[in-house]
mmCIF file of C-alpha atoms in Angstrom:
data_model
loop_
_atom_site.group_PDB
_atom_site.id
_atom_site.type_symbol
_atom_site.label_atom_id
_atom_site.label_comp_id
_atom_site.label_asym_id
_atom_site.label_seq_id
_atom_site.Cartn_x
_atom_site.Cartn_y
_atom_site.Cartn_z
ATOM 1 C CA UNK A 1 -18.042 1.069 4.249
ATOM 2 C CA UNK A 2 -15.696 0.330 7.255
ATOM 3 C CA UNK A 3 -13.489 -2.073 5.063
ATOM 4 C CA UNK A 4 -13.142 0.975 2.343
ATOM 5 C CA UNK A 5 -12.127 3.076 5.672
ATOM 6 C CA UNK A 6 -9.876 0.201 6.199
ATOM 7 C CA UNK A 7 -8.281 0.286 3.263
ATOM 8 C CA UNK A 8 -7.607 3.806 3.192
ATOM 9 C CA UNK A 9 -5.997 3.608 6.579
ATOM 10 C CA UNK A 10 -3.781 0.717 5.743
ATOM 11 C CA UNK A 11 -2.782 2.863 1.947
ATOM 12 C CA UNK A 12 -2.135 6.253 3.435
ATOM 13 C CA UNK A 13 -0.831 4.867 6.770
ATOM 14 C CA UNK A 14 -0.279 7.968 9.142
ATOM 15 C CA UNK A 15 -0.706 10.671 6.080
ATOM 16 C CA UNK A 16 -3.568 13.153 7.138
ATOM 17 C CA UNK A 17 -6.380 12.611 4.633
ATOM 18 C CA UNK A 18 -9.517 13.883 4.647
ATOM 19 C CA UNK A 19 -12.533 11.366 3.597
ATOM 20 C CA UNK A 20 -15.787 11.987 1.623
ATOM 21 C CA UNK A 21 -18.332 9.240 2.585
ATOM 22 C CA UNK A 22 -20.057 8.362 -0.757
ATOM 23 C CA UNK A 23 -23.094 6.021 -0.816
ATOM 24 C CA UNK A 24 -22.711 4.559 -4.606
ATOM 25 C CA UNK A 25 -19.399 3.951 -6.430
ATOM 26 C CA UNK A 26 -20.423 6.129 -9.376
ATOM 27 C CA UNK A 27 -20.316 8.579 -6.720
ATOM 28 C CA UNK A 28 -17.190 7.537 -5.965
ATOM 29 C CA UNK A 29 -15.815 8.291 -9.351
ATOM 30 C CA UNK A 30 -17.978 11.452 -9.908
ATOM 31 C CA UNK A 31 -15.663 13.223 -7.023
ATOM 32 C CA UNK A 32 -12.824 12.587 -8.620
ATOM 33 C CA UNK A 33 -13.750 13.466 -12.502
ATOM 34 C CA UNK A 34 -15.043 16.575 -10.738
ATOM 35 C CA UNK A 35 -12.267 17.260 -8.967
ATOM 36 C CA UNK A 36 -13.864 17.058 -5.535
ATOM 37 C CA UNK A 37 -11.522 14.495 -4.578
ATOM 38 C CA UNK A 38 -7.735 13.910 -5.316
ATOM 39 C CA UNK A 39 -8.247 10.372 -5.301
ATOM 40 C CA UNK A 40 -10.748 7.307 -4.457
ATOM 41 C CA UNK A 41 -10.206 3.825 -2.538
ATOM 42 C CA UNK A 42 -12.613 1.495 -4.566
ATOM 43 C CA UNK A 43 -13.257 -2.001 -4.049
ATOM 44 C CA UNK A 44 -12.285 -4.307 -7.137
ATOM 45 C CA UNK A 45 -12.736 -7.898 -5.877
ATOM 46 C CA UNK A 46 -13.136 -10.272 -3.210
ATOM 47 C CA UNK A 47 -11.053 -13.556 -2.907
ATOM 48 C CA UNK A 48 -14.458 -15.439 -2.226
ATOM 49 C CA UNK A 49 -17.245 -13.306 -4.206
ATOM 50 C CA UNK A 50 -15.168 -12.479 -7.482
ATOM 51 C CA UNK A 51 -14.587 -9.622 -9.490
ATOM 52 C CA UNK A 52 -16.751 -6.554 -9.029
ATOM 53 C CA UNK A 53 -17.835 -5.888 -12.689
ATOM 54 C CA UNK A 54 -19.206 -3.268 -12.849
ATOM 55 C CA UNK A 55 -16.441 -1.060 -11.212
ATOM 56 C CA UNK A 56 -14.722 -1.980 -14.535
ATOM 57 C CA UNK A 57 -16.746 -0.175 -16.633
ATOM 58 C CA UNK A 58 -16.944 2.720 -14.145
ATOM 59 C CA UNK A 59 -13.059 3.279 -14.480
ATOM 60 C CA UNK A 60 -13.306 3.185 -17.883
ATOM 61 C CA UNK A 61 -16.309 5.193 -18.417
ATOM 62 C CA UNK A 62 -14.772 8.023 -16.247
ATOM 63 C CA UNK A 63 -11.088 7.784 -17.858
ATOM 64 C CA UNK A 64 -9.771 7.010 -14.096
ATOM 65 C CA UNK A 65 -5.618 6.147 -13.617
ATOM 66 C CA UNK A 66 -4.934 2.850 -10.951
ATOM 67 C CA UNK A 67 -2.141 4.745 -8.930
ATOM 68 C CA UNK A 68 -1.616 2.293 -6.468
ATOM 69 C CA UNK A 69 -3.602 -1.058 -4.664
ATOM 70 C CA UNK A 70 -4.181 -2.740 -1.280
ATOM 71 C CA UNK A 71 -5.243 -6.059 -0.457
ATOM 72 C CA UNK A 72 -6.982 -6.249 2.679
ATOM 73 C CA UNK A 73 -8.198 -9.075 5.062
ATOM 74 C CA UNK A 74 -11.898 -9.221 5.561
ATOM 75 C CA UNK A 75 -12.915 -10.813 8.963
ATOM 76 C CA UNK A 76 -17.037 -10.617 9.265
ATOM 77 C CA UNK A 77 -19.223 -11.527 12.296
ATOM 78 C CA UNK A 78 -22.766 -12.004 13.380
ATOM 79 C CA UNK A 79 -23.839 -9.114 15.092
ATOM 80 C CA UNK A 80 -27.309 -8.254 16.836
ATOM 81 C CA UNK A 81 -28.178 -5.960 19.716
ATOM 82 C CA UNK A 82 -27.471 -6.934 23.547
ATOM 83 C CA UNK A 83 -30.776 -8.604 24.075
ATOM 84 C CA UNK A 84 -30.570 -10.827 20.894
ATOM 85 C CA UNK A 85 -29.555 -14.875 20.803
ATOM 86 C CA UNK A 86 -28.617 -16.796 17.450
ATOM 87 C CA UNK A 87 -31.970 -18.607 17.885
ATOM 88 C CA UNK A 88 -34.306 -15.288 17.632
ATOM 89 C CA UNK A 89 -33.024 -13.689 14.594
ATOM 90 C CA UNK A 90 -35.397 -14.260 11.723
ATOM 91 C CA UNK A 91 -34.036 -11.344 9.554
ATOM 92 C CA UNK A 92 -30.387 -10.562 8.288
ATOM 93 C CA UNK A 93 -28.924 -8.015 6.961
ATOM 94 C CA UNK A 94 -25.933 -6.947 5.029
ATOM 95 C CA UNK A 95 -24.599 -6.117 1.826
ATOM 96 C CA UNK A 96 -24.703 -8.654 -0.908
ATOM 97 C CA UNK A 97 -20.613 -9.092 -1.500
ATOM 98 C CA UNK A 98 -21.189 -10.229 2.614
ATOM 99 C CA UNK A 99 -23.612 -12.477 1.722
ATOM 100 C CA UNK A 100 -21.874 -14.146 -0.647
ATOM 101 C CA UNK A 101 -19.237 -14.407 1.725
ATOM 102 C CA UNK A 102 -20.912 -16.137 4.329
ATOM 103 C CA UNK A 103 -23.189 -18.561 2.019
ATOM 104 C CA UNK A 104 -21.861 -21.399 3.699
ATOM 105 C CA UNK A 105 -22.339 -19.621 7.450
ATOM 106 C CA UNK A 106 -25.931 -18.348 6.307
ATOM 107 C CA UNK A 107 -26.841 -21.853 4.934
ATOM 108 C CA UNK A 108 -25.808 -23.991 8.268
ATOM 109 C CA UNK A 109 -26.698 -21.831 10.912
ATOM 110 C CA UNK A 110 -29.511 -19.610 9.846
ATOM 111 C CA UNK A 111 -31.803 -21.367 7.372
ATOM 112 C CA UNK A 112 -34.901 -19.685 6.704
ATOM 113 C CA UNK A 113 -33.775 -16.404 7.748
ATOM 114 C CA UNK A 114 -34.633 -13.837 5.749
ATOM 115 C CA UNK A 115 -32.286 -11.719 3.804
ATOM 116 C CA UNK A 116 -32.001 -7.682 3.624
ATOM 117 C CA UNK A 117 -29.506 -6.502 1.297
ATOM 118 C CA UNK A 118 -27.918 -3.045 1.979
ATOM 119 C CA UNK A 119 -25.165 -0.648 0.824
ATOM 120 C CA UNK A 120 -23.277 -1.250 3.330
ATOM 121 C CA UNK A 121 -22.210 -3.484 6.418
ATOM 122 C CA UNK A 122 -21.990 -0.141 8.665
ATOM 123 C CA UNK A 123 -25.228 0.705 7.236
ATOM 124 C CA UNK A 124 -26.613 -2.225 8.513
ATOM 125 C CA UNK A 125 -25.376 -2.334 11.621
ATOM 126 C CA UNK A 126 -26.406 1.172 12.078
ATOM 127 C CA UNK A 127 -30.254 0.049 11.162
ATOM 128 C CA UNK A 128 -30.340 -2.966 13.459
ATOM 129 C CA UNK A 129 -28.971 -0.684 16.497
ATOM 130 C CA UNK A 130 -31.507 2.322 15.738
ATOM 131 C CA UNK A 131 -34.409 -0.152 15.429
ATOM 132 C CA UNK A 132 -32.973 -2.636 18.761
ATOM 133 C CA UNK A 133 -35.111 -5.325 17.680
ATOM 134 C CA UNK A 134 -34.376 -8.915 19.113
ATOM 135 C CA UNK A 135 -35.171 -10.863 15.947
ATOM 136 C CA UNK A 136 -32.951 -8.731 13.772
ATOM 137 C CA UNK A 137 -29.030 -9.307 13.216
ATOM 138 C CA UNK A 138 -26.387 -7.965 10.850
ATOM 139 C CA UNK A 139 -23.121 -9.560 8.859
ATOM 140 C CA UNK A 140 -20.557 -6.983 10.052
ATOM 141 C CA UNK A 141 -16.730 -6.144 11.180
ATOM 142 C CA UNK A 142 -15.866 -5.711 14.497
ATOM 143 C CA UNK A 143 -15.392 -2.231 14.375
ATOM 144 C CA UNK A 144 -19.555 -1.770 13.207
ATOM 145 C CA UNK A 145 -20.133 -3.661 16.149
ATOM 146 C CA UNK A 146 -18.214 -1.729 18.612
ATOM 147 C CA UNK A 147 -19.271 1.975 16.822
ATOM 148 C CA UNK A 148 -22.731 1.271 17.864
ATOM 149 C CA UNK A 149 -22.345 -1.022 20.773
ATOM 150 C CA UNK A 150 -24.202 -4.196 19.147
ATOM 151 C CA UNK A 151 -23.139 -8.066 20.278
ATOM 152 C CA UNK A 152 -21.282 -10.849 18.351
ATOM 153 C CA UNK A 153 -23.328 -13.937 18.201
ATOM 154 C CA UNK A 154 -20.747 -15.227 16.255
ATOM 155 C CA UNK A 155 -17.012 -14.223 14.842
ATOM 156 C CA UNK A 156 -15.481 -14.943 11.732
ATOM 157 C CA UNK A 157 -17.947 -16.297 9.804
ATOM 158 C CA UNK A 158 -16.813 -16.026 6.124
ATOM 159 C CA UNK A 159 -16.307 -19.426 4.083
ATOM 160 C CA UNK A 160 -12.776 -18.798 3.834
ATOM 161 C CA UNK A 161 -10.309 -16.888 6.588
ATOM 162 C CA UNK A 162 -8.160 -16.121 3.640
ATOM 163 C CA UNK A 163 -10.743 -13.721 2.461
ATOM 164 C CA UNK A 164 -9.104 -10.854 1.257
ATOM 165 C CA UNK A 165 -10.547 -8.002 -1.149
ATOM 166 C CA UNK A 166 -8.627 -5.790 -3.421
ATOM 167 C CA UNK A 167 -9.373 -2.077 -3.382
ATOM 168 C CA UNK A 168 -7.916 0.182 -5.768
ATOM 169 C CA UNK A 169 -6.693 3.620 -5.647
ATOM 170 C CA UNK A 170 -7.525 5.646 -8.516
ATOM 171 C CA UNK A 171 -6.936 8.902 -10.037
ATOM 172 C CA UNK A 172 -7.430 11.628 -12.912
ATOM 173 C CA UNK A 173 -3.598 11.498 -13.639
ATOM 174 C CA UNK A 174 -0.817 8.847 -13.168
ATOM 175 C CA UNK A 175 1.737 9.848 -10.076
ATOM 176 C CA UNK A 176 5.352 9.829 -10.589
ATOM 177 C CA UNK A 177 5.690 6.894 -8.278
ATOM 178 C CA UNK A 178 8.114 3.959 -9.254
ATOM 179 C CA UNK A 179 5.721 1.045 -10.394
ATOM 180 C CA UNK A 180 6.314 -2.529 -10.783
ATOM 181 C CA UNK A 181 2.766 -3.212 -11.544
ATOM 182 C CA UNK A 182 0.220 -2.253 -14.703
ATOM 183 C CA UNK A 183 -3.166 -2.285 -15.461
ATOM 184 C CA UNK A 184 -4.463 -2.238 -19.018
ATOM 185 C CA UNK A 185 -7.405 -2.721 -21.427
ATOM 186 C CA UNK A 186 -7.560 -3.634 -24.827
ATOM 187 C CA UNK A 187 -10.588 -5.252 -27.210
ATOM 188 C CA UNK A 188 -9.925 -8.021 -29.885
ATOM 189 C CA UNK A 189 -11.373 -9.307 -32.719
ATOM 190 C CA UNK A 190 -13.573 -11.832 -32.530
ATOM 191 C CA UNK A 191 -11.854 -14.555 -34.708
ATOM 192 C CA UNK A 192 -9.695 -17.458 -33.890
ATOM 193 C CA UNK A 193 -6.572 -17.029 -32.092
ATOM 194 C CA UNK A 194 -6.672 -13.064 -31.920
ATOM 195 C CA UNK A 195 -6.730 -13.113 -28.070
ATOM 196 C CA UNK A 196 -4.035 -15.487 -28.041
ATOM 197 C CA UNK A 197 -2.059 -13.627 -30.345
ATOM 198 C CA UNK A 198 -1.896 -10.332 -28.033
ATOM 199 C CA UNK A 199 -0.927 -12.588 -24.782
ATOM 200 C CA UNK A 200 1.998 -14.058 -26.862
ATOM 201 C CA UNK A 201 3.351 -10.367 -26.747
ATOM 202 C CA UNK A 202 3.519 -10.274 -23.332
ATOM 203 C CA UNK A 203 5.386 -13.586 -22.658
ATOM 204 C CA UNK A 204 7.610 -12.706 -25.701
ATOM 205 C CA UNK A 205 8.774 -9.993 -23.628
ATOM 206 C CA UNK A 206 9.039 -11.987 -20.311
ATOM 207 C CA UNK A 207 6.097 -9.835 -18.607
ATOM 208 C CA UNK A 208 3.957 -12.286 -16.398
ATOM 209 C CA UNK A 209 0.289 -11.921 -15.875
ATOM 210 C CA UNK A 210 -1.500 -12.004 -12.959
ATOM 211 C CA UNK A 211 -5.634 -11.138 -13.553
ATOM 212 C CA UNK A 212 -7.173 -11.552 -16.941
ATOM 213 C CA UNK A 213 -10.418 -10.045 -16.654
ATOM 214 C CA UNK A 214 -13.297 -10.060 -19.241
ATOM 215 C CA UNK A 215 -15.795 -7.166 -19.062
ATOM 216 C CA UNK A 216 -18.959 -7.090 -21.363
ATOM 217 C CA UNK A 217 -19.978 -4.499 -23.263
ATOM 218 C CA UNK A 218 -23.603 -4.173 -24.948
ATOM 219 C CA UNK A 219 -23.084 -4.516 -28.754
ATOM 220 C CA UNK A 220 -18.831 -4.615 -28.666
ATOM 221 C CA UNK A 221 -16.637 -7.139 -28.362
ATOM 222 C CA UNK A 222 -15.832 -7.855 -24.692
ATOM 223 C CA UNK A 223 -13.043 -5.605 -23.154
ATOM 224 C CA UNK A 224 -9.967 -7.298 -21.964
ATOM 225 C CA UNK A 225 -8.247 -5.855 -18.739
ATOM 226 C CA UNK A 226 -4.650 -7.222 -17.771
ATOM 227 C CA UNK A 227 -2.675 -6.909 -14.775
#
């Protein structure tokens, strides 16, 4: 997505990287365990829509190292081709995380529009320019919008402005960099005080906790993951 490009430009800064476009994040992961990739930029959660799940289990499942982070502002728009108004679009789309964050947007200003859900907001964009219909419009950044010369009916549309969304940067093998920041996961037992028992650890040795994320998994005890 262009946020995910986003992210990797604001991460690597002015390093030359070269980028493999995946269209899933098992994908994602699959480069890296197969060592088509050094690393991936991964999208973890959203200040608005929550925690992304399922990309949990993924760095689990593929035994991936978090070798560094980036929180990054998410601005989205209305978008639609030249010819469109706010009155004549009857179909939207976007991916799901955008509509989530633009509920409130969606619910106010567009009620009874009817929603596509894609895998991506340049993917969208992209289908909305090739088709050029009047009635269709897309939840987008500004850089979609300018990469295939579509209009903004309307900027900044999320709920909140302070919409930011964490992406990850993840690895095979830990880097030698200088970290003041970990990531773990752990299971307890499912019995009275057990969880409460391992976070005493941590304060007992004046670490402080920022994320406590629960993560279910199909016939185990949930998996715990710290920062």
């Amino acid at each position: 997505t262009q946020s995910t490009w986003d992210a990797v430009c604001a991460y690597f800064n002015e390093q030359e990287v070269e980028v493999l476009p995946c269209h899933s994040f098992r994908k994602v992961c699959e480069l890296v365990d197969q060592d088509q990739a050094e690393c991936a930029v991964m999208a973890i959660e959203n200040a608005i829509a929550g925690s992304i799940i399922s990309n949990y289990q993924l760095i689990r499942d593929f035994r991936l190292r978090i070798v560094g982070e980036v929180y990054l502002r998410i601005q989205l728009n209305l978008v639609a081709t030249p010819d469109a108004t706010a009155e004549s679009i009857t179909d939207l789309y976007s991916h799901p995380m955008a509509f989530r964050q633009c509920i409130e947007y969606i619910e106010d200003h567009l009620p009874g529009v009817q929603l596509h859900e894609f895998s991506d907001t340049a993917a969208a964009s992209r289908l909305i320019a090739h088709e050029n219909r009047p009635h269709q419009a897309a939840i987008a950044n500004l850089r979609s919008a300018q990469i295939y010369g579509l209009q903004l009916l309307d900027k900044g549309i999320e709920t909140h402005k302070k919409n930011y969304t964490r992406f990850l940067i993840l690895a095979k093998q830990s880097n030698d960099k200088i970290a003041n920041k970990a990531s773990i996961c752990f299971e307890v037992g499912h019995f009275h005080g057990s969880l409460a028992a391992v976070l005493s650890i941590f304060a007992d040795h004046e670490i402080n906790l920022t994320k406590i994320q629960s993560v279910p998994i199909i016939g185990r005890p949930h998996v715990l993951c710290v920062d």
